[in-house]
Coordinates of N, CA, C and O in Angstrom, one line a residue:
R1 N 204.3 47.3 84.1 CA 203.6 46.9 85.3 C 204.4 46.5 86.4 O 204.5 46.7 87.6
F2 N 205.8 45.7 85.7 CA 207.3 45.9 86.5 C 207.9 46.5 86.3 O 208.6 46.7 85.3
K3 N 208.5 47.3 87.6 CA 209.8 47.5 87.5 C 211.0 47.0 87.5 O 211.0 46.4 88.3
P4 N 211.9 47.3 86.6 CA 213.1 46.7 86.4 C 213.9 46.9 87.6 O 214.2 47.6 87.7
V5 N 214.9 45.7 87.6 CA 215.8 46.1 88.6 C 217.1 46.3 87.9 O 217.8 45.5 87.4
V6 N 217.2 47.7 87.7 CA 218.5 47.7 87.0 C 218.9 49.1 87.7 O 218.6 50.0 88.4
E7 N 220.4 49.2 88.4 CA 221.0 50.5 88.9 C 222.3 50.4 88.3 O 223.4 49.2 88.2
F8 N 222.9 51.3 87.8 CA 224.3 51.7 87.9 C 225.0 52.3 88.3 O 224.8 53.9 89.1
V9 N 226.3 52.0 88.6 CA 226.8 53.2 89.7 C 228.3 53.4 89.3 O 228.9 52.3 88.6
G10 N 229.0 54.4 89.6 CA 230.5 54.4 88.8 C 230.7 55.6 88.1 O 229.7 56.6 87.9
P11 N 231.5 55.6 87.4 CA 232.8 54.8 88.0 C 233.6 55.1 89.3 O 233.4 56.2 89.8
F12 N 234.4 54.5 89.4 CA 235.4 54.6 90.7 C 236.6 54.3 90.4 O 237.0 53.6 89.4
H13 N 237.5 54.7 91.1 CA 239.0 54.6 90.6 C 239.9 54.0 91.7 O 239.5 53.9 93.3
L14 N 240.1 52.7 91.1 CA 241.2 51.8 92.8 C 242.6 51.7 92.2 O 243.1 52.0 91.2
K15 N 243.4 51.7 93.0 CA 244.8 51.7 93.2 C 245.0 50.2 92.2 O 244.3 49.1 93.1
K16 N 246.5 49.9 92.1 CA 246.6 48.4 91.4 C 246.7 47.8 93.2 O 247.0 48.1 94.1
G17 N 245.1 46.9 92.4 CA 245.6 45.5 94.0 C 244.5 46.0 95.2 O 243.9 45.3 96.1
G18 N 243.9 47.5 94.7 CA 243.1 47.6 95.7 C 241.7 47.2 95.8 O 241.2 46.4 94.9
K19 N 240.7 47.0 96.6 CA 239.7 46.4 96.8 C 238.3 47.7 97.4 O 238.7 48.4 97.9
R20 N 237.4 47.3 96.7 CA 236.0 48.1 97.4 C 234.8 47.8 97.7 O 234.6 46.7 96.7
R21 N 234.0 47.7 98.4 CA 232.8 46.6 98.8 C 231.5 48.2 98.5 O 231.4 49.0 98.9
H22 N 230.6 47.7 97.9 CA 229.4 48.6 97.7 C 228.1 47.8 98.1 O 227.9 46.3 98.5
W23 N 227.5 48.2 98.7 CA 225.9 47.9 99.2 C 224.8 49.2 98.5 O 225.3 49.7 98.0
F24 N 223.7 48.3 97.7 CA 222.7 48.0 96.8 C 221.4 48.0 97.8 O 221.4 46.6 98.6
E25 N 220.8 49.0 97.7 CA 219.1 48.6 98.3 C 218.3 47.9 97.0 O 218.0 49.2 96.2
M26 N 218.1 47.4 97.3 CA 216.6 46.8 96.7 C 215.5 46.8 96.6 O 215.0 46.8 97.6
P27 N 215.0 47.3 95.5 CA 213.7 46.9 95.2 C 213.0 45.8 95.7 O 213.5 44.6 95.9
N28 N 211.5 46.1 95.8 CA 210.4 44.4 96.3 C 210.8 43.2 95.1 O 210.6 43.9 94.1
Y29 N 211.6 42.8 95.0 CA 212.0 41.7 94.6 C 212.4 40.4 94.9 O 213.0 40.0 96.0
N30 N 212.2 39.5 94.3 CA 212.4 37.8 94.8 C 212.7 37.4 93.5 O 212.2 37.1 92.3
G31 N 214.0 36.8 93.2 CA 214.1 36.1 92.3 C 216.0 36.2 92.1 O 216.9 36.6 92.8
R32 N 216.7 35.8 91.2 CA 218.1 36.2 90.6 C 218.1 37.3 89.9 O 217.4 37.6 88.8
V33 N 219.4 38.2 90.1 CA 219.7 39.6 89.4 C 221.3 38.6 89.2 O 221.8 38.4 90.0
R34 N 221.7 39.7 88.1 CA 223.1 39.4 87.9 C 224.0 41.0 88.1 O 223.5 42.3 87.7
V35 N 225.0 40.8 89.1 CA 225.6 41.6 89.1 C 226.7 42.0 88.2 O 227.5 40.5 88.1
M36 N 227.2 42.8 87.5 CA 228.2 42.7 86.4 C 229.0 44.0 86.9 O 229.0 45.0 87.4
V37 N 230.5 44.1 86.9 CA 231.7 44.8 87.0 C 232.2 44.9 85.7 O 233.0 44.0 84.9
I38 N 232.6 46.2 85.3 CA 233.6 46.1 83.8 C 234.8 47.0 84.3 O 234.5 48.3 85.1
A39 N 235.7 46.6 84.4 CA 237.5 47.5 84.6 C 238.4 48.2 83.5 O 238.0 47.4 82.4
G40 N 238.5 49.1 83.6 CA 239.6 49.5 82.3 C 240.4 50.2 82.6 O 240.0 50.7 84.0
D41 N 241.7 50.5 82.4 CA 242.9 51.5 82.7 C 243.1 52.4 81.5 O 243.8 53.3 81.2
G42 N 241.8 52.6 80.4 CA 242.1 53.5 79.0 C 243.1 52.9 78.1 O 242.2 53.2 76.9
V43 N 243.1 51.8 78.2 CA 243.9 50.6 77.1 C 242.6 49.2 76.9 O 242.7 48.8 75.7
A44 N 243.5 48.5 78.5 CA 242.7 47.2 78.2 C 241.4 47.3 79.0 O 240.9 48.2 80.2
Y45 N 240.4 46.6 78.6 CA 239.1 46.1 79.2 C 238.6 44.8 79.9 O 239.2 43.9 78.8
G46 N 238.1 44.9 80.9 CA 237.7 43.4 81.2 C 236.9 43.7 82.0 O 236.0 44.5 82.5
H47 N 235.5 42.4 82.0 CA 234.6 42.4 82.7 C 234.2 40.9 83.6 O 234.8 40.2 83.1
T48 N 233.3 40.9 84.4 CA 232.8 39.7 85.1 C 231.3 40.3 85.4 O 231.1 40.8 85.6
D49 N 230.4 38.6 85.7 CA 229.2 38.7 86.3 C 228.9 38.0 86.7 O 229.2 37.1 86.8
K50 N 228.2 37.9 88.0 CA 227.8 37.0 88.8 C 226.5 36.6 89.2 O 225.7 37.8 89.4
G51 N 225.5 36.1 89.2 CA 223.8 36.2 89.6 C 224.2 35.5 91.0 O 224.5 35.1 91.5
V52 N 223.2 36.6 91.4 CA 222.9 36.5 92.9 C 221.4 36.4 93.4 O 220.5 37.2 92.9
F53 N 221.1 35.4 94.1 CA 220.1 35.3 94.8 C 219.2 36.8 95.8 O 220.3 37.0 96.3
V54 N 218.2 36.7 95.2 CA 217.7 38.3 96.4 C 216.4 37.7 96.8 O 215.3 37.5 96.2
R55 N 216.5 37.6 98.2 CA 215.0 36.8 99.1 C 215.5 37.3 100.4 O 216.3 37.5 101.0
K56 N 213.8 37.6 100.7 CA 214.0 37.9 102.7 C 213.5 36.9 102.9 O 212.5 36.1 102.2
P57 N 213.3 36.7 104.2 CA 212.8 35.6 104.9 C 210.9 35.4 104.8 O 210.4 34.1 105.0
V58 N 210.1 36.4 104.5 CA 209.1 36.4 104.0 C 209.0 37.1 102.7 O 209.5 38.5 103.1
M59 N 208.2 36.8 102.0 CA 208.0 37.9 100.6 C 206.6 37.6 100.4 O 205.4 37.0 100.8
I60 N 206.4 38.3 99.8 CA 204.1 38.4 99.1 C 204.3 38.7 97.6 O 205.1 40.0 96.8
L61 N 203.6 38.5 97.4 CA 203.6 39.0 95.7 C 202.1 39.2 95.2 O 201.3 38.0 95.8
G62 N 201.7 39.9 94.9 CA 200.1 40.5 94.6 C 199.9 39.8 92.6 O 200.6 40.0 92.3
T63 N 198.6 39.5 92.6 CA 198.4 39.3 91.2 C 197.0 40.1 91.3 O 195.5 39.8 91.8
L64 N 197.1 41.2 90.3 CA 195.4 41.8 89.7 C 195.7 41.9 88.1 O 196.4 42.2 87.9
P65 N 194.6 42.4 88.1 CA 194.4 42.7 86.4 C 194.8 43.9 86.3 O 195.2 44.9 87.2
R66 N 195.5 44.3 85.1 CA 195.9 45.9 84.7 C 194.6 47.3 84.6 O 195.5 48.1 84.9
V67 N 193.7 46.8 84.7 CA 192.3 47.9 84.7 C 191.1 46.8 85.2 O 191.0 45.3 85.5
I68 N 190.1 47.9 85.7 CA 189.3 47.3 86.1 C 187.9 48.0 86.2 O 188.3 49.2 85.9
G69 N 186.7 48.1 85.9 CA 186.0 48.9 85.4 C 185.2 49.4 87.1 O 185.3 48.9 88.0
V70 N 184.6 50.7 86.6 CA 184.1 51.1 88.1 C 182.8 50.4 88.6 O 182.2 49.8 87.6
F71 N 182.6 50.6 89.5 CA 181.6 49.6 90.5 C 181.7 47.6 90.0 O 180.9 46.8 90.5
E72 N 182.6 47.8 89.7 CA 183.4 46.0 89.6 C 183.8 45.3 91.1 O 184.1 46.2 91.6
E73 N 183.7 44.2 91.2 CA 184.8 44.0 92.0 C 185.5 42.5 91.7 O 185.4 42.5 90.7
M74 N 186.8 42.3 92.7 CA 187.5 41.3 92.4 C 188.4 40.5 93.4 O 188.2 41.2 94.7
D75 N 188.9 39.4 93.3 CA 189.4 38.9 94.0 C 191.2 39.4 93.9 O 191.3 39.5 92.8
V76 N 191.5 39.5 95.6 CA 192.9 40.1 94.8 C 193.4 38.6 95.4 O 193.9 38.6 97.2
P77 N 194.5 37.8 94.8 CA 195.4 36.5 96.0 C 196.6 37.2 96.1 O 197.2 37.8 95.2
A78 N 197.0 36.7 97.1 CA 198.4 37.7 97.8 C 199.1 36.4 98.1 O 198.8 35.8 99.3
A79 N 199.9 35.6 97.0 CA 201.2 35.0 97.7 C 201.7 35.0 98.5 O 202.8 36.0 98.3
V80 N 202.2 34.5 99.6 CA 203.3 34.4 100.6 C 204.1 33.2 100.7 O 203.6 32.1 100.7
F81 N 205.7 33.7 100.8 CA 206.3 32.6 100.3 C 207.0 32.7 102.1 O 208.0 33.6 102.5
A82 N 207.1 31.9 102.5 CA 208.2 31.6 103.9 C 209.8 30.8 103.1 O 209.7 29.7 102.9
T83 N 210.9 31.3 103.4 CA 211.7 30.7 102.8 C 212.8 30.4 103.3 O 214.2 30.3 103.2
K84 N 212.3 30.3 104.6 CA 213.5 30.3 105.8 C 212.8 29.1 106.9 O 211.1 29.3 106.7
E85 N 213.2 28.0 107.7 CA 212.4 27.3 108.5 C 211.3 28.6 109.5 O 212.5 29.2 110.0
G86 N 210.7 27.8 110.1 CA 210.4 28.2 111.1 C 209.7 29.5 111.6 O 210.0 30.7 112.2
V87 N 209.2 30.2 110.4 CA 208.9 31.9 110.8 C 207.5 31.8 111.7 O 207.5 33.1 112.0
G88 N 206.8 30.8 111.5 CA 205.4 31.1 112.2 C 204.0 31.9 111.7 O 203.9 31.9 110.7
N89 N 203.8 32.6 112.8 CA 202.5 33.8 112.2 C 202.9 34.5 111.3 O 203.5 35.3 111.8
V90 N 202.1 34.6 110.2 CA 202.7 35.9 109.2 C 201.1 36.5 109.0 O 200.2 36.1 108.7
Q91 N 201.4 38.1 109.1 CA 200.2 38.5 109.6 C 199.6 39.2 107.7 O 201.1 39.9 107.0
V92 N 199.0 39.1 107.0 CA 199.2 39.8 105.8 C 197.4 40.6 106.0 O 196.9 40.6 106.0
S93 N 198.1 41.8 104.9 CA 196.3 42.8 105.4 C 197.1 43.6 103.8 O 197.9 43.4 103.1
I94 N 196.1 44.2 103.4 CA 195.7 44.7 102.5 C 194.9 46.4 102.8 O 194.4 46.5 103.3
E95 N 195.8 47.4 101.5 CA 195.1 48.8 101.5 C 194.7 49.3 100.6 O 196.0 48.6 99.3
T96 N 194.3 50.1 100.0 CA 193.9 50.4 98.7 C 193.7 52.2 99.0 O 193.7 52.6 100.1
T97 N 193.2 52.5 97.5 CA 193.4 54.1 97.9 C 192.0 54.2 97.6 O 191.2 53.2 97.7
P98 N 191.4 55.7 98.4 CA 189.9 55.5 98.5 C 189.1 55.3 97.4 O 187.8 55.0 98.1
N99 N 189.0 55.5 95.9 CA 188.4 55.3 94.7 C 187.5 53.3 95.1 O 187.6 52.7 94.1
M100 N 188.6 52.5 96.2 CA 188.2 51.3 96.6 C 187.4 50.8 97.5 O 187.9 51.7 98.8
E101 N 187.2 49.8 97.9 CA 187.1 49.6 99.7 C 187.2 48.3 99.6 O 186.9 47.2 98.5
V102 N 187.3 47.6 100.7 CA 187.8 45.8 101.1 C 186.5 45.2 101.6 O 186.1 46.5 102.4
I103 N 186.3 44.1 101.4 CA 184.7 43.9 101.1 C 185.2 42.6 102.4 O 186.4 41.6 101.7
G104 N 185.0 42.8 103.4 CA 185.4 41.5 104.5 C 187.2 41.8 105.4 O 186.4 43.1 105.4
D105 N 187.3 40.6 105.7 CA 188.9 41.3 106.2 C 190.0 41.8 105.7 O 189.8 41.9 104.4
R106 N 190.6 42.8 106.2 CA 191.6 43.8 105.8 C 192.8 42.7 105.9 O 193.9 43.5 105.6
Q107 N 192.7 42.0 106.7 CA 194.2 41.5 107.7 C 193.6 39.8 107.9 O 192.5 39.6 108.2
K108 N 194.6 38.9 107.6 CA 194.9 37.5 107.9 C 196.0 37.0 108.1 O 197.1 37.5 108.0
T109 N 195.9 35.9 108.7 CA 197.1 35.2 109.4 C 197.1 34.0 108.8 O 196.2 33.3 109.0
L110 N 198.7 34.1 108.2 CA 199.3 32.4 107.9 C 200.1 31.9 109.1 O 200.9 32.5 109.5
N111 N 200.3 30.6 108.7 CA 201.6 29.9 109.9 C 201.8 29.3 109.0 O 201.6 28.4 108.1
F112 N 203.6 29.4 108.9 CA 204.2 28.9 108.3 C 205.7 27.6 109.2 O 206.0 28.7 110.5
S113 N 205.5 26.4 109.0 CA 206.4 26.1 110.1 C 207.3 25.5 109.3 O 208.4 24.9 109.7
R114 N 207.3 25.3 108.4 CA 208.5 24.8 106.9 C 209.0 26.2 105.7 O 207.9 26.6 105.6
I115 N 209.7 25.9 105.2 CA 209.6 26.8 103.4 C 208.4 26.1 102.7 O 208.5 24.9 102.5
E116 N 207.6 27.2 102.3 CA 206.7 26.8 101.9 C 205.7 28.0 101.3 O 206.1 29.3 101.7
D117 N 204.7 28.0 100.2 CA 204.2 29.2 100.2 C 202.7 28.8 100.7 O 202.7 27.5 100.3
Q118 N 202.4 29.8 100.4 CA 200.2 30.0 101.0 C 199.7 31.2 100.3 O 200.6 32.0 99.9
M119 N 198.5 30.9 100.1 CA 197.8 32.3 99.8 C 196.5 32.6 100.6 O 196.2 32.0 101.8
A120 N 196.3 34.4 100.3 CA 195.3 34.4 101.5 C 194.5 35.7 100.2 O 195.1 36.3 99.4
T121 N 193.1 35.7 100.8 CA 192.8 36.1 99.2 C 191.9 37.4 99.8 O 191.2 37.0 100.9
F122 N 191.7 38.5 99.2 CA 191.1 39.6 99.7 C 190.1 39.6 98.9 O 189.9 39.4 97.7
R123 N 189.0 40.2 98.8 CA 187.6 41.1 98.2 C 187.9 42.6 98.1 O 187.5 43.1 99.0
V124 N 187.9 43.0 96.7 CA 187.6 44.2 97.2 C 186.7 44.7 95.7 O 186.9 44.4 95.1
R125 N 186.3 46.0 96.2 CA 184.7 46.1 95.4 C 185.3 48.2 94.8 O 185.8 48.6 95.9
V126 N 185.2 48.1 93.8 CA 185.4 49.6 93.1 C 184.2 50.9 93.2 O 183.3 50.2 92.9
K127 N 185.2 51.7 93.9 CA 183.4 52.9 94.0 C 183.6 53.5 92.4 O 184.1 52.6 91.3
G128 N 182.8 54.3 92.2 CA 182.3 55.0 91.2 C 183.3 55.6 90.8 O 182.7 56.9 89.1
D129 N 184.3 56.3 90.9 CA 185.4 56.9 90.3 C 186.1 56.6 89.5 O 187.5 55.9 90.2
P130 N 186.3 56.8 88.2 CA 187.1 56.4 87.4 C 188.5 57.5 87.8 O 188.9 58.2 88.3
G131 N 189.5 56.4 87.3 CA 190.8 57.3 87.3 C 192.1 56.6 88.1 O 192.3 54.9 87.7
A132 N 193.5 56.2 88.5 CA 194.8 55.6 89.1 C 194.1 55.2 90.6 O 193.5 55.8 91.1
A133 N 194.1 53.7 90.9 CA 194.1 53.4 92.6 C 195.2 52.7 92.5 O 196.1 52.1 91.7
K134 N 195.4 52.1 93.6 CA 197.0 51.7 94.1 C 196.1 50.4 95.1 O 195.6 50.5 95.9
V135 N 196.5 49.3 94.7 CA 196.5 48.1 96.2 C 197.9 48.1 96.7 O 198.9 47.7 96.0
T136 N 198.2 48.0 98.1 CA 199.3 47.6 98.4 C 199.2 46.3 99.7 O 197.8 46.4 100.0
L137 N 199.7 45.5 99.5 CA 199.6 44.0 100.3 C 201.1 43.9 101.4 O 201.9 44.8 100.9
T138 N 200.9 43.6 102.8 CA 201.8 43.7 103.6 C 201.8 42.5 104.2 O 200.9 42.1 104.7
A139 N 202.8 41.8 104.5 CA 203.0 40.6 105.0 C 204.2 41.1 106.0 O 205.5 41.3 106.0
T140 N 204.0 40.8 107.7 CA 204.9 40.6 108.7 C 204.9 39.7 109.4 O 203.9 38.8 109.5
A141 N 206.1 39.8 109.7 CA 206.3 38.2 111.0 C 207.5 37.9 111.5 O 208.8 38.8 110.2
R142 N 207.6 38.5 112.9 CA 208.6 38.6 113.9 C 209.6 39.5 113.1 O 210.6 39.1 113.2
G143 N 209.6 40.5 113.1 CA 210.5 41.9 112.5 C 210.5 41.9 111.0 O 211.0 42.8 110.8
E144 N 210.1 40.8 110.3 CA 210.7 40.9 108.9 C 208.9 41.7 108.3 O 208.1 41.4 108.9
K145 N 209.5 42.4 107.1 CA 208.4 42.8 106.6 C 208.4 42.7 105.0 O 209.5 43.5 104.5
A146 N 207.3 42.3 104.3 CA 207.3 42.9 103.1 C 206.3 43.2 102.1 O 205.4 43.1 102.9
T147 N 206.3 43.9 101.4 CA 205.5 44.8 101.0 C 205.0 44.6 99.3 O 206.2 44.2 98.8
Y148 N 204.4 44.5 98.5 CA 204.1 44.8 97.4 C 202.9 45.5 96.5 O 201.8 46.0 97.6
E149 N 203.0 47.0 95.9 CA 202.4 47.6 95.7 C 202.4 47.6 94.2 O 202.9 47.4 93.4
T150 N 200.6 47.6 93.6 CA 200.3 47.5 92.1 C 199.8 48.8 92.0 O 198.4 48.9 92.5
D151 N 199.8 49.2 90.7 CA 198.7 50.4 90.4 C 198.0 50.1 89.4 O 198.3 49.3 88.6
I152 N 196.7 50.2 89.0 CA 195.9 49.7 88.6 C 195.1 50.9 88.0 O 194.7 52.1 89.1
E153 N 194.1 51.1 87.1 CA 193.8 51.7 86.3 C 191.9 51.4 86.6 O 191.7 50.3 86.2
V154 N 191.3 52.3 87.0 CA 190.0 52.4 87.2 C 189.3 53.1 85.8 O 189.5 54.3 85.7
R155 N 188.5 52.4 85.3 CA 188.0 52.9 84.0 C 186.5 52.8 84.1 O 185.9 51.8 84.5
S156 N 185.8 53.5 83.2 CA 184.2 53.9 83.3 C 183.8 52.4 82.2 O 184.9 52.4 81.0
V157 N 183.1 52.3 82.7 CA 182.4 51.4 81.4 C 181.4 51.4 80.9 O 180.4 51.0 80.2
H158 N 180.8 52.9 80.8 CA 179.8 53.8 80.2 C 180.4 54.1 78.7 O 181.8 54.4 78.9
R159 N 179.6 53.9 77.9 CA 180.3 54.6 76.4 C 180.2 55.8 76.5 O 179.4 56.5 77.3
P160 N 180.8 56.8 75.6 CA 180.3 57.8 76.1 C 179.3 58.7 75.2 O 178.6 57.6 74.0
Q161 N 178.5 59.2 75.9 CA 177.0 59.8 75.7 C 177.2 61.6 75.1 O 177.9 62.3 75.6
T162 N 176.0 61.6 74.1 CA 175.9 63.0 73.8 C 174.6 63.0 73.9 O 173.7 62.7 73.8
K163 N 174.1 64.4 74.6 CA 172.7 64.7 75.0 C 172.8 66.2 73.9 O 173.7 67.1 74.3
L164 N 172.0 66.4 73.0 CA 171.5 67.3 72.2 C 170.1 67.9 73.0 O 169.2 67.3 73.2
T165 N 170.2 69.2 73.1 CA 169.3 70.2 72.9 C 169.0 71.0 72.2 O 169.6 72.0 72.2
A166 N 168.1 70.4 71.4 CA 167.5 71.9 70.5 C 166.2 73.1 70.8 O 165.3 72.8 72.1
F167 N 166.8 74.0 70.2 CA 166.0 75.2 70.9 C 166.0 76.5 69.5 O 167.2 76.4 69.0
V168 N 165.3 77.6 69.7 CA 165.6 78.5 68.8 C 165.0 79.8 69.8 O 164.4 80.0 70.3
I169 N 166.0 80.5 69.2 CA 166.5 82.1 70.1 C 165.9 83.4 69.2 O 166.3 83.4 68.5
E170 N 164.8 83.7 69.5 CA 164.0 84.8 68.8 C 165.1 85.7 68.4 O 165.7 86.1 69.6
P171 N 165.5 86.8 68.0 CA 165.7 87.9 67.4 C 165.3 89.0 68.9 O 164.5 89.1 68.9
G172 N 166.4 89.5 69.5 CA 166.2 90.2 70.9 C 165.6 89.3 72.0 O 165.6 90.0 72.8
K173 N 165.6 88.2 71.9 CA 165.1 87.2 73.2 C 166.4 86.9 74.0 O 167.5 86.9 72.9
S174 N 166.5 86.2 74.9 CA 167.4 85.6 75.2 C 167.4 84.1 76.2 O 166.1 84.2 76.0
W175 N 168.0 83.3 76.3 CA 167.9 82.2 76.8 C 168.6 81.6 78.2 O 169.4 82.0 78.0
N176 N 168.2 81.0 78.9 CA 168.6 80.8 80.3 C 167.9 79.8 81.0 O 166.9 79.5 80.6
Q177 N 168.9 78.3 81.0 CA 168.1 77.2 80.9 C 169.4 76.3 82.0 O 170.4 76.3 81.6
N178 N 169.0 75.9 83.5 CA 170.2 75.1 84.0 C 169.8 73.4 83.5 O 169.2 73.1 82.4
I179 N 171.3 73.2 82.8 CA 171.4 71.8 82.0 C 172.3 70.9 83.0 O 173.4 70.5 83.6
T180 N 171.4 69.6 83.0 CA 172.1 68.6 83.8 C 173.1 67.8 82.8 O 172.4 66.9 81.8
L181 N 174.2 67.4 83.6 CA 175.1 66.6 82.6 C 174.6 65.4 82.5 O 174.5 64.7 83.4
P182 N 174.7 65.0 81.6 CA 174.7 63.4 81.3 C 176.3 62.6 82.0 O 176.9 63.0 82.2
G183 N 176.2 61.3 82.6 CA 177.4 60.4 83.2 C 177.6 60.6 83.9 O 176.9 61.5 85.1
A184 N 178.7 60.2 84.2 CA 179.3 60.3 86.3 C 179.9 61.7 86.1 O 180.4 61.8 85.4
D185 N 180.1 62.3 87.7 CA 180.2 63.3 88.0 C 182.0 62.9 87.8 O 182.8 62.0 87.8
G186 N 182.4 64.7 87.1 CA 184.3 64.3 87.3 C 184.6 63.4 85.5 O 185.6 64.1 84.9
T187 N 183.3 63.2 85.1 CA 183.5 62.8 83.5 C 182.8 63.3 82.0 O 182.8 62.9 80.8
N188 N 181.8 64.0 82.8 CA 181.2 65.1 82.1 C 181.5 66.7 81.8 O 182.2 66.8 82.8
K189 N 181.7 67.0 80.7 CA 181.6 68.3 80.5 C 180.4 68.8 79.4 O 179.8 68.2 78.7

């Protein structure tokens, strides 16, 4: 459910006393990461590491269940963090895949005058199609944008069904009948 923040780059060759700068694009992440460097010349090796904070002025984190059933509803809380003073108005919005629908407002406004966190809550209803779904939360303020995406499994809440139709076909006769399959479309055979 949570994508790890791991990236390996190199090896790089430096001349004695040389320096090199590297830039990394981080995924949606809030917290501390450890940056590690390993150096060697084929005979001797050394290493160092340092903790680095990763944060943007506006960040967002959603909380959703791992699975949900067809036709169920859920509240989707979106925690929005202002990590600097005077962020001001933050527009928080939600988007879903077509097998879900948002009940009520798709966008809400929060106001931040200091470093703090606030919550915006959205209501989502699942339609009748089981399978994979995605919920995307976005927070925007003064040119800053943060997104949070979560994949969620939509599963059928019905137990497997078997429908048996008994008939006898006499020798030399044929049988032809349309059969209506039980269950939800796309899940039956």
